[in-house]
Amino acid sequence: MRFDVVSLFPDMFSVVRDLGVTGRAHKQGRWSLGLWNPRDFTHDVHRTVDDRPYGGGPGMVMLAEPLEQAVQAARVDRADAGGQVPVILMSPVGRRFDQAMAQELALGQGAVLVCGRYEGVDQRFVERCVTHEVSIGDFVMSGGEVAALAIMDSVLRLLPGVLNDAESARQDSFNEALTGLLDSPHYTRPEQYHGVPVPAELVSGHHANIAVWRRRQSLALTARRRPDLIDAAKDAGLLSKADLKFLAELGAGSS
Ligand code: SAH
């Protein structure tokens, strides 16, 4: 897997390259990172990467040319002659990023991630070079770097061998294998913390009971916080009879 990032602040990417499980995986050569600063693709003395918007209004807009050349340089370096690699623009108007997209990206060769700044990027760059526009949520940040980091982190931890325990990704919130529910709560030592014990089921050593407890916690939490995910799981036929019975009992108890 290889990520190429087009950003005016390439230093921000040392976080995912050097720290934690993604840092370890980078050191092990499981993925590589190319950093491309649009400023290095300017040809004037001021190394201009932005200009005022046509039509007026506040802020500045990133110039198309340095962005396009940075993307092209990344492509050449990846030997992506056929233009196969996705070129993903971080953008509040893009499709909302989710775990399904992370899983899809984890099966591919990586991507070129383009980070906007200021008011955004010239639309002609988007039309010429970008294959996908992705948002990480309904809020606006000052740049696309944190969005690109979020995408990289969520994809990289799905690669084989990146997490210590392959099971832990399987059990995460939103994971398809667990029908897209939210994760159940976690506990570790000590067994009593300020007088609050770990739930008895988890210390019982009885694996079947533990699985039932976790499943029910997931169902109850998801029903409470994200009923949309319960509906989606139902529609996809991913809930068992026992799940549906438990949810019905929950509903009856709360009304
Ligand atoms: N004028 C734009 C916001 C620009 S914010 C608008 O209202 O839609 C500057 C840059 O930050 C964007 O070009 C984008 O790359 C990045 N960005 C901000 N919020 C983001 C989000 N929620 N998801 C992805 N990228 C975001």
CSV table of C-alpha atoms and ligand atoms in Angstrom, one decimal:
chain,number,residue,atom,x,y,z
A,1,MET,CA,0.0,0.0,0.0
A,2,ARG,CA,1.2,3.5,-0.8
A,3,PHE,CA,-0.3,6.8,0.1
A,4,ASP,CA,0.7,10.0,-1.7
A,5,VAL,CA,-0.3,13.2,0.0
A,6,VAL,CA,-0.5,16.6,-1.7
A,7,SER,CA,-0.3,19.2,1.1
A,8,LEU,CA,1.1,22.6,2.0
A,9,PHE,CA,2.0,21.1,5.4
A,10,PRO,CA,3.7,17.8,4.7
A,11,ASP,CA,5.2,17.8,8.2
A,12,MET,CA,1.8,17.0,9.6
A,13,PHE,CA,2.1,13.5,8.2
A,14,SER,CA,4.9,12.4,10.4
A,15,VAL,CA,2.2,11.6,12.9
A,16,VAL,CA,0.8,8.6,10.9
A,17,ARG,CA,4.3,7.7,9.5
A,18,ASP,CA,6.2,7.6,12.8
A,19,LEU,CA,3.8,6.9,15.7
A,20,GLY,CA,1.7,4.0,16.9
A,21,VAL,CA,0.7,0.9,14.9
A,22,THR,CA,0.8,2.8,11.6
A,23,GLY,CA,4.3,4.0,12.5
A,24,ARG,CA,5.4,0.4,13.2
A,25,ALA,CA,3.8,-0.8,10.0
A,26,HIS,CA,5.6,1.9,8.0
A,27,LYS,CA,9.0,0.8,9.6
A,28,GLN,CA,8.2,-2.8,8.6
A,29,GLY,CA,7.6,-1.7,5.0
A,30,ARG,CA,3.9,-2.6,4.9
A,31,TRP,CA,3.1,0.8,3.5
A,32,SER,CA,4.9,3.8,2.1
A,33,LEU,CA,4.3,7.5,2.0
A,34,GLY,CA,5.0,10.1,-0.7
A,35,LEU,CA,4.7,13.8,0.3
A,36,TRP,CA,4.1,16.5,-2.4
A,37,ASN,CA,4.1,20.1,-1.6
A,38,PRO,CA,2.3,22.3,-4.2
A,39,ARG,CA,4.7,25.0,-3.4
A,40,ASP,CA,7.5,23.0,-5.0
A,41,PHE,CA,5.6,23.1,-8.2
A,42,THR,CA,5.4,26.9,-8.6
A,43,HIS,CA,7.5,28.9,-11.0
A,44,ASP,CA,7.4,32.4,-9.6
A,45,VAL,CA,9.7,34.0,-7.0
A,46,HIS,CA,7.0,34.1,-4.3
A,47,ARG,CA,6.1,30.4,-4.9
A,48,THR,CA,2.5,31.4,-5.0
A,49,VAL,CA,-0.1,28.7,-4.4
A,50,ASP,CA,-3.2,30.7,-4.0
A,51,ASP,CA,-5.0,33.7,-5.4
A,52,ARG,CA,-8.2,35.8,-4.8
A,53,PRO,CA,-11.5,34.2,-5.8
A,54,TYR,CA,-13.2,35.3,-9.1
A,55,GLY,CA,-16.5,36.9,-8.3
A,56,GLY,CA,-15.2,38.3,-5.0
A,57,GLY,CA,-15.8,37.2,-1.5
A,58,PRO,CA,-13.5,36.4,1.4
A,59,GLY,CA,-10.4,34.2,1.5
A,60,MET,CA,-8.1,32.7,-1.1
A,61,VAL,CA,-8.4,29.8,-3.5
A,62,MET,CA,-5.7,27.3,-4.2
A,63,LEU,CA,-4.3,27.5,-7.8
A,64,ALA,CA,-5.1,24.6,-10.1
A,65,GLU,CA,-1.6,24.4,-11.7
A,66,PRO,CA,0.6,23.6,-8.7
A,67,LEU,CA,-1.9,21.1,-7.5
A,68,GLU,CA,-2.2,19.3,-10.8
A,69,GLN,CA,1.6,19.2,-11.2
A,70,ALA,CA,2.0,17.8,-7.7
A,71,VAL,CA,-0.6,15.1,-8.4
A,72,GLN,CA,1.2,14.3,-11.7
A,73,ALA,CA,4.5,14.0,-9.9
A,74,ALA,CA,3.0,11.6,-7.4
A,75,ARG,CA,1.5,9.5,-10.3
A,76,VAL,CA,4.8,9.3,-12.2
A,77,ASP,CA,6.6,8.3,-9.0
A,78,ARG,CA,4.0,5.6,-8.3
A,79,ALA,CA,4.4,4.5,-12.0
A,80,ASP,CA,0.6,4.9,-12.2
A,81,ALA,CA,0.6,5.2,-16.0
A,82,GLY,CA,-3.0,4.0,-16.4
A,83,GLY,CA,-4.3,6.5,-13.9
A,84,GLN,CA,-5.7,3.6,-11.8
A,85,VAL,CA,-5.0,5.1,-8.4
A,86,PRO,CA,-7.9,7.1,-6.8
A,87,VAL,CA,-7.1,10.8,-6.4
A,88,ILE,CA,-9.2,11.8,-3.4
A,89,LEU,CA,-9.8,15.4,-2.6
A,90,MET,CA,-10.6,16.2,1.1
A,91,SER,CA,-13.7,18.4,0.9
A,92,PRO,CA,-16.7,19.2,3.1
A,93,VAL,CA,-18.9,18.8,0.0
A,94,GLY,CA,-17.6,15.3,-0.7
A,95,ARG,CA,-19.2,11.9,0.2
A,96,ARG,CA,-19.1,11.2,3.9
A,97,PHE,CA,-16.2,8.8,4.7
A,98,ASP,CA,-17.2,5.7,6.5
A,99,GLN,CA,-15.9,2.2,7.5
A,100,ALA,CA,-17.1,0.7,4.3
A,101,MET,CA,-15.0,3.1,2.3
A,102,ALA,CA,-12.0,2.4,4.6
A,103,GLN,CA,-12.5,-1.4,3.9
A,104,GLU,CA,-12.7,-0.8,0.2
A,105,LEU,CA,-9.5,1.3,0.2
A,106,ALA,CA,-7.7,-1.3,2.3
A,107,LEU,CA,-8.2,-3.8,-0.6
A,108,GLY,CA,-6.5,-1.5,-3.1
A,109,GLN,CA,-3.0,-0.1,-3.8
A,110,GLY,CA,-3.6,3.2,-1.8
A,111,ALA,CA,-4.5,6.6,-3.1
A,112,VAL,CA,-3.3,10.1,-3.8
A,113,LEU,CA,-4.9,12.3,-1.1
A,114,VAL,CA,-5.2,16.0,-1.8
A,115,CYS,CA,-5.5,18.5,1.0
A,116,GLY,CA,-7.2,21.8,0.4
A,117,ARG,CA,-6.5,25.0,2.4
A,118,TYR,CA,-8.1,28.5,2.5
A,119,GLU,CA,-11.5,28.6,0.9
A,120,GLY,CA,-10.7,25.5,-1.1
A,121,VAL,CA,-9.3,24.6,-4.5
A,122,ASP,CA,-9.9,25.8,-8.1
A,123,GLN,CA,-12.8,23.8,-9.5
A,124,ARG,CA,-11.0,23.1,-12.8
A,125,PHE,CA,-8.4,21.1,-10.8
A,126,VAL,CA,-11.2,19.0,-9.3
A,127,GLU,CA,-12.7,18.3,-12.7
A,128,ARG,CA,-9.4,17.5,-14.4
A,129,CYS,CA,-7.6,15.4,-11.7
A,130,VAL,CA,-9.9,14.3,-8.8
A,131,THR,CA,-11.7,11.0,-8.9
A,132,HIS,CA,-13.4,11.2,-5.5
A,133,GLU,CA,-14.3,13.9,-3.1
A,134,VAL,CA,-14.5,12.8,0.5
A,135,SER,CA,-15.7,14.6,3.7
A,136,ILE,CA,-15.0,13.3,7.2
A,137,GLY,CA,-18.1,14.9,8.7
A,138,ASP,CA,-20.4,17.9,8.6
A,139,PHE,CA,-18.0,20.4,10.0
A,140,VAL,CA,-15.3,22.6,8.4
A,141,MET,CA,-11.6,22.5,9.2
A,142,SER,CA,-8.9,24.9,8.1
A,143,GLY,CA,-7.3,22.3,5.9
A,144,GLY,CA,-7.6,18.8,4.5
A,145,GLU,CA,-4.6,17.4,6.4
A,146,VAL,CA,-6.5,16.1,9.5
A,147,ALA,CA,-9.1,14.5,7.1
A,148,ALA,CA,-6.3,12.8,5.2
A,149,LEU,CA,-4.7,11.5,8.4
A,150,ALA,CA,-8.1,10.1,9.5
A,151,ILE,CA,-8.5,8.3,6.2
A,152,MET,CA,-5.0,6.9,6.2
A,153,ASP,CA,-5.2,5.7,9.8
A,154,SER,CA,-8.5,4.0,9.4
A,155,VAL,CA,-7.3,2.2,6.2
A,156,LEU,CA,-3.9,1.3,7.4
A,157,ARG,CA,-5.1,-0.4,10.6
A,158,LEU,CA,-7.1,-2.8,8.4
A,159,LEU,CA,-4.0,-4.1,6.6
A,160,PRO,CA,-3.0,-7.6,7.5
A,161,GLY,CA,-0.5,-7.5,10.4
A,162,VAL,CA,-0.9,-3.9,11.3
A,163,LEU,CA,-2.9,-4.4,14.5
A,164,ASN,CA,-1.4,-6.7,17.1
A,165,ASP,CA,-4.5,-8.8,17.1
A,166,ALA,CA,-6.4,-9.3,13.9
A,167,GLU,CA,-9.5,-9.9,16.0
A,168,SER,CA,-9.6,-6.4,17.3
A,169,ALA,CA,-10.4,-4.8,13.9
A,170,ARG,CA,-13.1,-7.5,13.4
A,171,GLN,CA,-14.8,-6.5,16.6
A,172,ASP,CA,-14.7,-2.7,16.0
A,173,SER,CA,-17.8,-0.5,15.7
A,174,PHE,CA,-19.3,-0.4,12.2
A,175,ASN,CA,-17.5,-3.6,11.1
A,176,GLU,CA,-19.6,-5.5,8.6
A,177,ALA,CA,-18.7,-8.9,10.1
A,178,LEU,CA,-20.5,-7.8,13.2
A,179,THR,CA,-23.5,-6.4,11.3
A,180,GLY,CA,-22.4,-2.8,11.5
A,181,LEU,CA,-23.3,-2.3,15.1
A,182,LEU,CA,-21.4,-0.1,17.6
A,183,ASP,CA,-18.8,-1.7,19.7
A,184,SER,CA,-19.6,-2.9,23.3
A,185,PRO,CA,-17.8,-1.3,26.3
A,186,HIS,CA,-14.4,-2.4,27.3
A,187,TYR,CA,-12.8,-3.0,30.8
A,188,THR,CA,-9.4,-3.8,32.0
A,189,ARG,CA,-7.7,-4.1,35.4
A,190,PRO,CA,-8.3,-3.4,38.2
A,191,GLU,CA,-11.4,-5.4,38.8
A,192,GLN,CA,-12.8,-2.7,41.1
A,193,TYR,CA,-12.2,0.9,40.2
A,194,HIS,CA,-13.4,3.5,42.7
A,195,GLY,CA,-15.9,0.9,43.9
A,196,VAL,CA,-17.2,0.1,40.4
A,197,PRO,CA,-16.8,-3.6,39.5
A,198,VAL,CA,-16.2,-5.0,36.0
A,199,PRO,CA,-19.5,-6.5,34.8
A,200,ALA,CA,-19.8,-10.1,36.2
A,201,GLU,CA,-20.2,-11.7,32.8
A,202,LEU,CA,-16.8,-10.5,31.7
A,203,VAL,CA,-15.0,-12.1,34.7
A,204,SER,CA,-17.0,-15.3,34.5
A,205,GLY,CA,-14.6,-17.0,32.1
A,206,HIS,CA,-17.7,-18.4,30.3
A,207,HIS,CA,-17.1,-17.6,26.6
A,208,ALA,CA,-20.6,-18.1,25.4
A,209,ASN,CA,-22.0,-15.9,28.1
A,210,ILE,CA,-19.4,-13.2,27.4
A,211,ALA,CA,-20.3,-13.2,23.7
A,212,VAL,CA,-24.0,-12.9,24.5
A,213,TRP,CA,-23.3,-10.0,27.0
A,214,ARG,CA,-21.2,-8.2,24.4
A,215,ARG,CA,-23.7,-8.7,21.7
A,216,ARG,CA,-26.5,-7.4,23.8
A,217,GLN,CA,-24.5,-4.3,24.9
A,218,SER,CA,-23.8,-3.6,21.3
A,219,LEU,CA,-27.5,-3.9,20.3
A,220,ALA,CA,-28.7,-1.8,23.3
A,221,LEU,CA,-26.1,1.0,22.7
A,222,THR,CA,-26.7,1.0,18.9
A,223,ALA,CA,-30.5,1.1,19.5
A,224,ARG,CA,-30.1,4.0,21.8
A,225,ARG,CA,-27.5,6.1,20.0
A,226,ARG,CA,-27.7,5.0,16.3
A,227,PRO,CA,-31.1,3.6,15.5
A,228,ASP,CA,-30.2,4.1,11.9
A,229,LEU,CA,-27.6,1.4,12.1
A,230,ILE,CA,-30.1,-1.0,13.6
A,231,ASP,CA,-32.5,-0.3,10.7
A,232,ALA,CA,-29.7,-0.9,8.2
A,233,ALA,CA,-28.7,-4.2,9.8
A,234,LYS,CA,-32.3,-5.3,9.9
A,235,ASP,CA,-32.8,-4.4,6.2
A,236,ALA,CA,-29.7,-6.3,5.3
A,237,GLY,CA,-31.0,-9.4,7.2
A,238,LEU,CA,-28.0,-9.3,9.5
A,239,LEU,CA,-29.7,-9.6,12.8
A,240,SER,CA,-30.4,-13.1,14.3
A,241,LYS,CA,-33.7,-14.2,15.8
A,242,ALA,CA,-32.1,-13.8,19.2
A,243,ASP,CA,-31.0,-10.2,18.4
A,244,LEU,CA,-34.5,-9.3,17.2
A,245,LYS,CA,-36.1,-10.8,20.3
A,246,PHE,CA,-33.7,-8.9,22.6
A,247,LEU,CA,-34.4,-5.6,20.7
A,248,ALA,CA,-38.2,-6.2,21.0
A,249,GLU,CA,-37.7,-6.8,24.8
A,250,LEU,CA,-35.6,-3.6,25.0
A,251,GLY,CA,-38.3,-1.6,23.2
A,252,ALA,CA,-41.1,-3.0,25.4
A,253,GLY,CA,-39.0,-2.2,28.5
A,254,SER,CA,-38.5,1.4,27.5
A,255,SER,CA,-42.1,2.3,26.6
B,1,SAH,N1,-15.1,26.8,1.6
B,1,SAH,C1,-15.1,25.4,1.9
B,1,SAH,C2,-14.3,25.1,3.1
B,1,SAH,C3,-12.9,25.1,2.9
B,1,SAH,S1,-12.0,24.5,4.3
B,1,SAH,C4,-16.6,25.0,2.1
B,1,SAH,O1,-17.3,25.7,2.8
B,1,SAH,O2,-17.0,23.9,1.8
B,1,SAH,C5,-10.4,24.3,3.6
B,1,SAH,C6,-10.1,22.9,3.2
B,1,SAH,O3,-10.1,22.0,4.4
B,1,SAH,C7,-11.0,22.2,2.2
B,1,SAH,O4,-10.6,22.5,0.9
B,1,SAH,C8,-10.8,20.7,2.5
B,1,SAH,O5,-9.6,20.2,1.9
B,1,SAH,C9,-10.5,20.7,4.0
B,1,SAH,N2,-11.7,20.4,4.8
B,1,SAH,C10,-12.3,21.2,5.7
B,1,SAH,N3,-13.3,20.5,6.3
B,1,SAH,C11,-13.3,19.2,5.8
B,1,SAH,C12,-14.1,18.1,6.1
B,1,SAH,N4,-15.1,18.1,6.9
B,1,SAH,N5,-13.8,16.9,5.4
B,1,SAH,C13,-12.7,16.9,4.5
B,1,SAH,N6,-12.0,18.0,4.3
B,1,SAH,C14,-12.2,19.1,4.9
